[in-house]
């Protein structure tokens, strides 16, 4: 298809064609030509139609609309242009409605709509406003994908020898949360209730920026590589998951409250210390293990928390922090704050 022209071609008489009134939604959907504002409210035909009472040949229609004959034939064969009939020689003839329909098709195509969507609008199977809204959303998605690709190309210089494989694997498909969410579902106990599983995954997976920096593109690529390692996920689950006899639901529900309280401490800039957040953290573990909070339990929990430290998870949270544009505390920073607070409280108890 030729590139659309925003200038109307000259009329057959050689005069410069005057701009016709924009078609109303009803005119577009009912495939009627827009009325000429200068001809009065009862006018229903364009100036070109009055000059050609017998209609247009395919060549005349193409010339008047500013497209190629091939384009007119293609749209006609696709059922987008109504034929008024055939000449005695068997050649196609088109009425004024075909000209306005052709211009409508060009305008919709210029806005990026695919031919199936154009056909649905012209045949009354879809509303114009809804189709344009969907196209706007698709354009927004494509622009975000291009911004990520641009950032990845710039990040290649930062990545070193691993750059091509790392960035190429991560951006083989549009960046998104699916790989990271699957990583967490492999780490967490499989029998968690769906609502709790979704809440944890939603908190653990960072929202990706729409306009990433090269550093963020590289952080995502490294996070993608870590999350794609199924063996690493299994190892992390065995090391950091709840022990035998532990009520995982009680533990993770309690930890959610403790992390929220620790997040408040982090926002306020307070250093790790004893208090409500730490008490909630300890009680979550005690309730899950069907015991009570005590000095001895806290010492054992501090030892276990330190022993379950995993460098891969620390790397996950570090990379995830680079992707978070809001700088809000996440579960990783909250857990670290609580672990340090627990260790300090036990030391000075």
XYZ file of C-alpha atoms in Angstrom:
349
model
C 0.000 0.000 0.000
C 1.292 3.478 -0.863
C 2.114 5.809 1.982
C -1.024 7.799 2.832
C -1.155 11.380 1.623
C -2.751 14.012 3.819
C -3.414 16.300 0.802
C -6.540 15.846 -1.236
C -5.790 15.398 -4.967
C -7.074 18.004 -7.444
C -10.602 17.566 -8.696
C -11.149 16.247 -12.240
C -11.906 19.760 -13.494
C -8.459 20.929 -12.438
C -9.701 23.011 -9.497
C -8.227 22.426 -6.042
C -10.632 20.236 -4.128
C -12.167 21.919 -1.096
C -11.925 20.098 2.208
C -15.105 18.179 2.909
C -16.680 18.047 6.320
C -15.363 15.249 8.535
C -17.625 12.198 8.431
C -19.778 11.702 11.466
C -19.550 8.337 13.298
C -22.880 7.382 11.767
C -21.603 8.258 8.302
C -18.495 6.168 8.802
C -20.301 3.126 10.176
C -23.101 3.324 7.609
C -20.590 3.838 4.806
C -22.164 7.108 3.669
C -20.137 9.929 2.111
C -19.683 12.999 4.311
C -21.889 15.954 3.348
C -20.246 18.967 1.792
C -20.599 21.794 4.297
C -20.803 24.379 1.499
C -23.651 22.577 -0.291
C -26.140 22.857 2.539
C -27.541 20.423 5.073
C -29.341 18.277 2.484
C -26.269 17.500 0.424
C -25.218 13.848 0.541
C -22.673 13.590 -2.282
C -19.118 14.861 -2.501
C -18.101 17.361 -5.268
C -16.356 14.560 -7.139
C -19.632 12.616 -7.353
C -21.476 15.511 -9.036
C -18.744 15.653 -11.692
C -19.087 11.911 -12.376
C -22.762 10.955 -12.348
C -21.886 7.650 -14.014
C -19.425 6.807 -11.211
C -15.712 6.089 -11.282
C -13.612 3.634 -13.147
C -11.001 1.905 -11.028
C -8.324 4.224 -12.400
C -10.369 7.354 -11.766
C -11.158 6.259 -8.221
C -7.495 5.549 -7.529
C -6.409 8.923 -8.935
C -9.087 10.857 -7.035
C -8.259 9.153 -3.752
C -4.503 9.385 -4.276
C -3.767 5.660 -4.181
C -2.644 3.059 -6.688
C -4.952 0.994 -8.847
C -3.467 -2.078 -7.172
C -4.611 -0.751 -3.768
C -8.158 -0.129 -5.007
C -8.338 -3.595 -6.536
C -7.022 -5.190 -3.326
C -9.558 -3.368 -1.118
C -12.330 -4.169 -3.557
C -11.436 -7.870 -3.667
C -11.302 -7.838 0.152
C -14.906 -6.642 0.324
C -14.037 -3.201 1.685
C -15.195 -1.179 -1.354
C -18.703 -1.510 -2.790
C -18.920 -1.733 -6.580
C -21.728 0.192 -8.252
C -21.681 -2.214 -11.197
C -19.776 -2.975 -14.352
C -19.318 -1.046 -17.585
C -20.561 -2.569 -20.882
C -16.997 -3.765 -21.335
C -17.023 -5.523 -17.974
C -14.865 -2.988 -16.130
C -15.579 -2.103 -12.506
C -17.479 1.089 -11.740
C -17.648 2.722 -8.324
C -20.053 5.253 -6.848
C -19.418 8.193 -4.492
C -19.832 5.878 -1.516
C -16.765 3.932 -2.625
C -14.662 7.091 -2.661
C -15.621 8.033 0.888
C -15.196 4.416 1.983
C -11.724 4.337 0.439
C -10.738 7.522 2.239
C -12.067 6.097 5.510
C -10.008 2.943 5.018
C -6.877 5.028 4.378
C -7.477 7.114 7.509
C -7.941 4.039 9.677
C -4.874 2.389 8.164
C -2.867 5.577 8.755
C -3.721 5.227 12.454
C -2.253 1.731 12.426
C -5.404 -0.409 12.346
C -5.008 -3.773 10.635
C -7.320 -4.634 7.755
C -9.426 -7.116 9.781
C -10.128 -4.368 12.342
C -10.954 -1.909 9.535
C -13.360 -4.428 8.014
C -15.105 -4.940 11.367
C -15.662 -1.193 11.693
C -16.940 -0.775 8.143
C -19.259 -3.760 8.443
C -20.679 -2.537 11.752
C -19.145 -5.390 13.756
C -17.021 -3.090 15.947
C -17.302 0.469 17.234
C -14.837 3.035 15.960
C -14.004 4.404 19.425
C -13.344 0.950 20.848
C -11.126 -0.063 17.938
C -9.069 3.113 18.244
C -8.714 2.608 21.995
C -7.401 -0.920 21.408
C -4.989 0.357 18.791
C -3.752 3.004 21.201
C -3.079 0.341 23.832
C -1.249 -1.827 21.289
C 0.838 1.163 20.211
C 1.706 1.851 23.835
C 2.818 -1.776 24.238
C 4.965 -1.624 21.107
C 6.585 1.622 22.244
C 7.464 0.089 25.629
C 8.975 -2.924 23.865
C 11.083 -0.638 21.663
C 12.263 1.366 24.673
C 13.402 -1.874 26.333
C 15.215 -2.918 23.171
C 16.936 0.456 22.953
C 18.013 0.209 26.609
C 19.293 -3.323 26.047
C 21.393 -2.214 23.088
C 22.898 0.537 25.212
C 23.426 -1.938 28.080
C 25.588 -4.171 25.896
C 28.583 -1.938 26.636
C 27.990 -2.375 30.382
C 27.544 -6.133 30.322
C 31.025 -7.241 29.330
C 31.675 -10.649 27.713
C 28.355 -12.053 28.928
C 26.357 -9.278 27.260
C 25.164 -10.900 24.041
C 23.955 -14.129 25.639
C 22.567 -12.447 28.748
C 20.619 -9.673 27.034
C 19.601 -11.792 24.057
C 18.068 -14.495 26.246
C 16.232 -12.036 28.480
C 14.773 -10.022 25.594
C 13.989 -12.950 23.316
C 10.384 -12.231 24.314
C 8.919 -8.936 25.609
C 10.048 -8.238 29.204
C 7.437 -9.169 31.757
C 6.819 -10.667 35.186
C 6.094 -14.255 34.113
C 9.608 -15.699 34.500
C 10.074 -14.029 37.887
C 6.639 -15.146 39.102
C 7.384 -18.741 38.055
C 10.652 -18.572 40.009
C 8.771 -17.690 43.201
C 6.145 -20.341 42.666
C 8.938 -22.912 42.498
C 10.475 -21.593 45.737
C 7.308 -21.336 47.831
C 5.498 -24.358 49.327
C 3.122 -25.770 46.739
C 0.243 -26.119 49.199
C -0.113 -22.441 50.036
C -3.650 -21.144 49.413
C -3.921 -19.379 46.034
C -4.714 -16.022 47.642
C -1.611 -16.194 49.841
C 0.586 -17.434 47.005
C -0.591 -14.589 44.756
C -0.008 -12.002 47.489
C 3.571 -13.179 48.098
C 4.417 -13.399 44.395
C 2.896 -9.973 43.778
C 5.065 -8.461 46.502
C 8.237 -10.260 45.434
C 8.119 -9.518 41.696
C 9.104 -5.924 40.889
C 7.051 -3.888 38.456
C 9.161 -3.302 35.382
C 9.767 0.313 34.322
C 8.144 1.412 31.067
C 11.192 3.476 30.088
C 14.213 1.595 31.470
C 17.771 2.856 31.711
C 20.588 0.702 30.316
C 21.461 -0.240 33.921
C 17.886 -1.407 34.518
C 17.866 -3.420 31.297
C 21.031 -5.169 32.443
C 19.584 -5.751 35.928
C 16.494 -7.330 34.375
C 18.631 -9.563 32.145
C 20.622 -10.795 35.150
C 17.455 -11.287 37.182
C 15.915 -13.187 34.280
C 18.941 -15.499 34.130
C 18.784 -16.164 37.883
C 15.034 -16.826 37.817
C 15.356 -19.173 34.826
C 17.688 -21.515 36.743
C 15.364 -24.268 37.978
C 18.154 -26.040 39.870
C 18.902 -22.840 41.781
C 15.228 -22.434 42.660
C 15.072 -25.987 44.051
C 18.212 -25.381 46.111
C 16.864 -22.107 47.500
C 13.564 -23.776 48.423
C 15.340 -26.542 50.335
C 17.556 -24.055 52.169
C 15.115 -21.277 53.025
C 11.725 -23.043 53.136
C 9.820 -23.947 56.304
C 11.092 -27.000 58.139
C 9.267 -30.278 58.840
C 6.169 -29.891 60.995
C 5.996 -26.147 60.361
C 2.613 -24.643 59.469
C 3.645 -22.779 56.297
C 0.365 -20.877 56.007
C 0.635 -19.421 59.530
C 4.287 -18.599 58.997
C 3.865 -16.729 55.703
C 0.737 -14.910 56.863
C 2.585 -13.731 59.974
C 5.671 -12.801 57.986
C 3.552 -10.620 55.719
C 2.502 -8.548 58.736
C 6.073 -8.424 60.071
C 7.465 -7.268 56.709
C 4.828 -4.541 56.497
C 5.830 -3.245 59.947
C 9.520 -3.431 59.077
C 8.782 -1.479 55.906
C 7.401 1.341 58.024
C 10.624 1.359 60.033
C 12.678 1.489 56.846
C 10.652 4.387 55.437
C 11.207 6.277 58.674
C 14.938 5.617 58.425
C 15.112 3.779 61.746
C 17.938 1.268 62.275
C 17.141 -2.389 63.081
C 16.003 -2.662 66.709
C 13.638 -4.502 69.041
C 9.997 -3.505 68.828
C 6.664 -4.386 67.279
C 8.048 -5.457 63.892
C 10.555 -7.864 65.438
C 7.978 -9.247 67.883
C 5.612 -9.950 64.977
C 8.438 -11.685 63.062
C 9.277 -13.955 66.018
C 5.640 -14.719 66.756
C 5.026 -15.737 63.143
C 7.720 -18.407 63.448
C 6.642 -19.466 66.941
C 2.996 -19.900 65.934
C 3.995 -21.864 62.810
C 6.147 -24.188 64.944
C 3.449 -24.470 67.645
C 5.579 -23.035 70.409
C 5.876 -19.779 72.344
C 8.158 -16.801 72.137
C 11.035 -17.037 74.607
C 14.676 -16.031 74.922
C 15.748 -19.542 73.962
C 13.457 -19.612 70.944
C 14.797 -16.261 69.772
C 18.399 -17.464 70.009
C 17.551 -20.567 67.975
C 15.645 -18.532 65.421
C 18.558 -16.103 65.079
C 20.924 -19.001 64.385
C 18.568 -20.539 61.841
C 17.948 -17.203 60.118
C 21.694 -16.644 59.760
C 22.217 -20.234 58.578
C 19.562 -19.904 55.886
C 21.242 -16.912 54.299
C 21.478 -17.478 50.537
C 23.690 -15.290 48.331
C 21.484 -15.942 45.303
C 18.460 -14.511 47.084
C 20.464 -11.516 48.204
C 21.424 -10.997 44.562
C 17.772 -11.314 43.556
C 16.730 -8.552 45.941
C 19.645 -6.345 44.917
C 18.722 -6.619 41.226
C 15.019 -6.196 41.958
C 15.783 -2.989 43.841
C 17.420 -1.579 40.697
C 14.173 -2.118 38.797
C 11.941 -0.460 41.382
C 11.455 3.153 40.437
C 9.643 4.108 43.663
C 12.427 3.087 46.054
C 9.871 1.445 48.357
C 11.086 -1.258 50.778
C 10.537 -4.794 49.523
C 10.416 -8.151 51.272
C 14.159 -8.567 50.896
C 15.065 -5.312 52.643
C 12.407 -5.935 55.308
C 13.744 -9.438 56.001
C 17.310 -8.136 56.286
C 16.185 -5.418 58.709
C 14.400 -7.996 60.870
C 17.301 -10.481 60.777
C 19.734 -7.806 61.966
C 17.274 -6.659 64.646
C 16.877 -10.252 65.882
C 20.608 -10.862 65.999
C 21.168 -7.617 67.928
C 18.369 -8.315 70.417
C 19.732 -11.783 71.127
C 23.277 -10.518 71.541
C 22.300 -7.922 74.109
C 19.596 -9.943 75.875
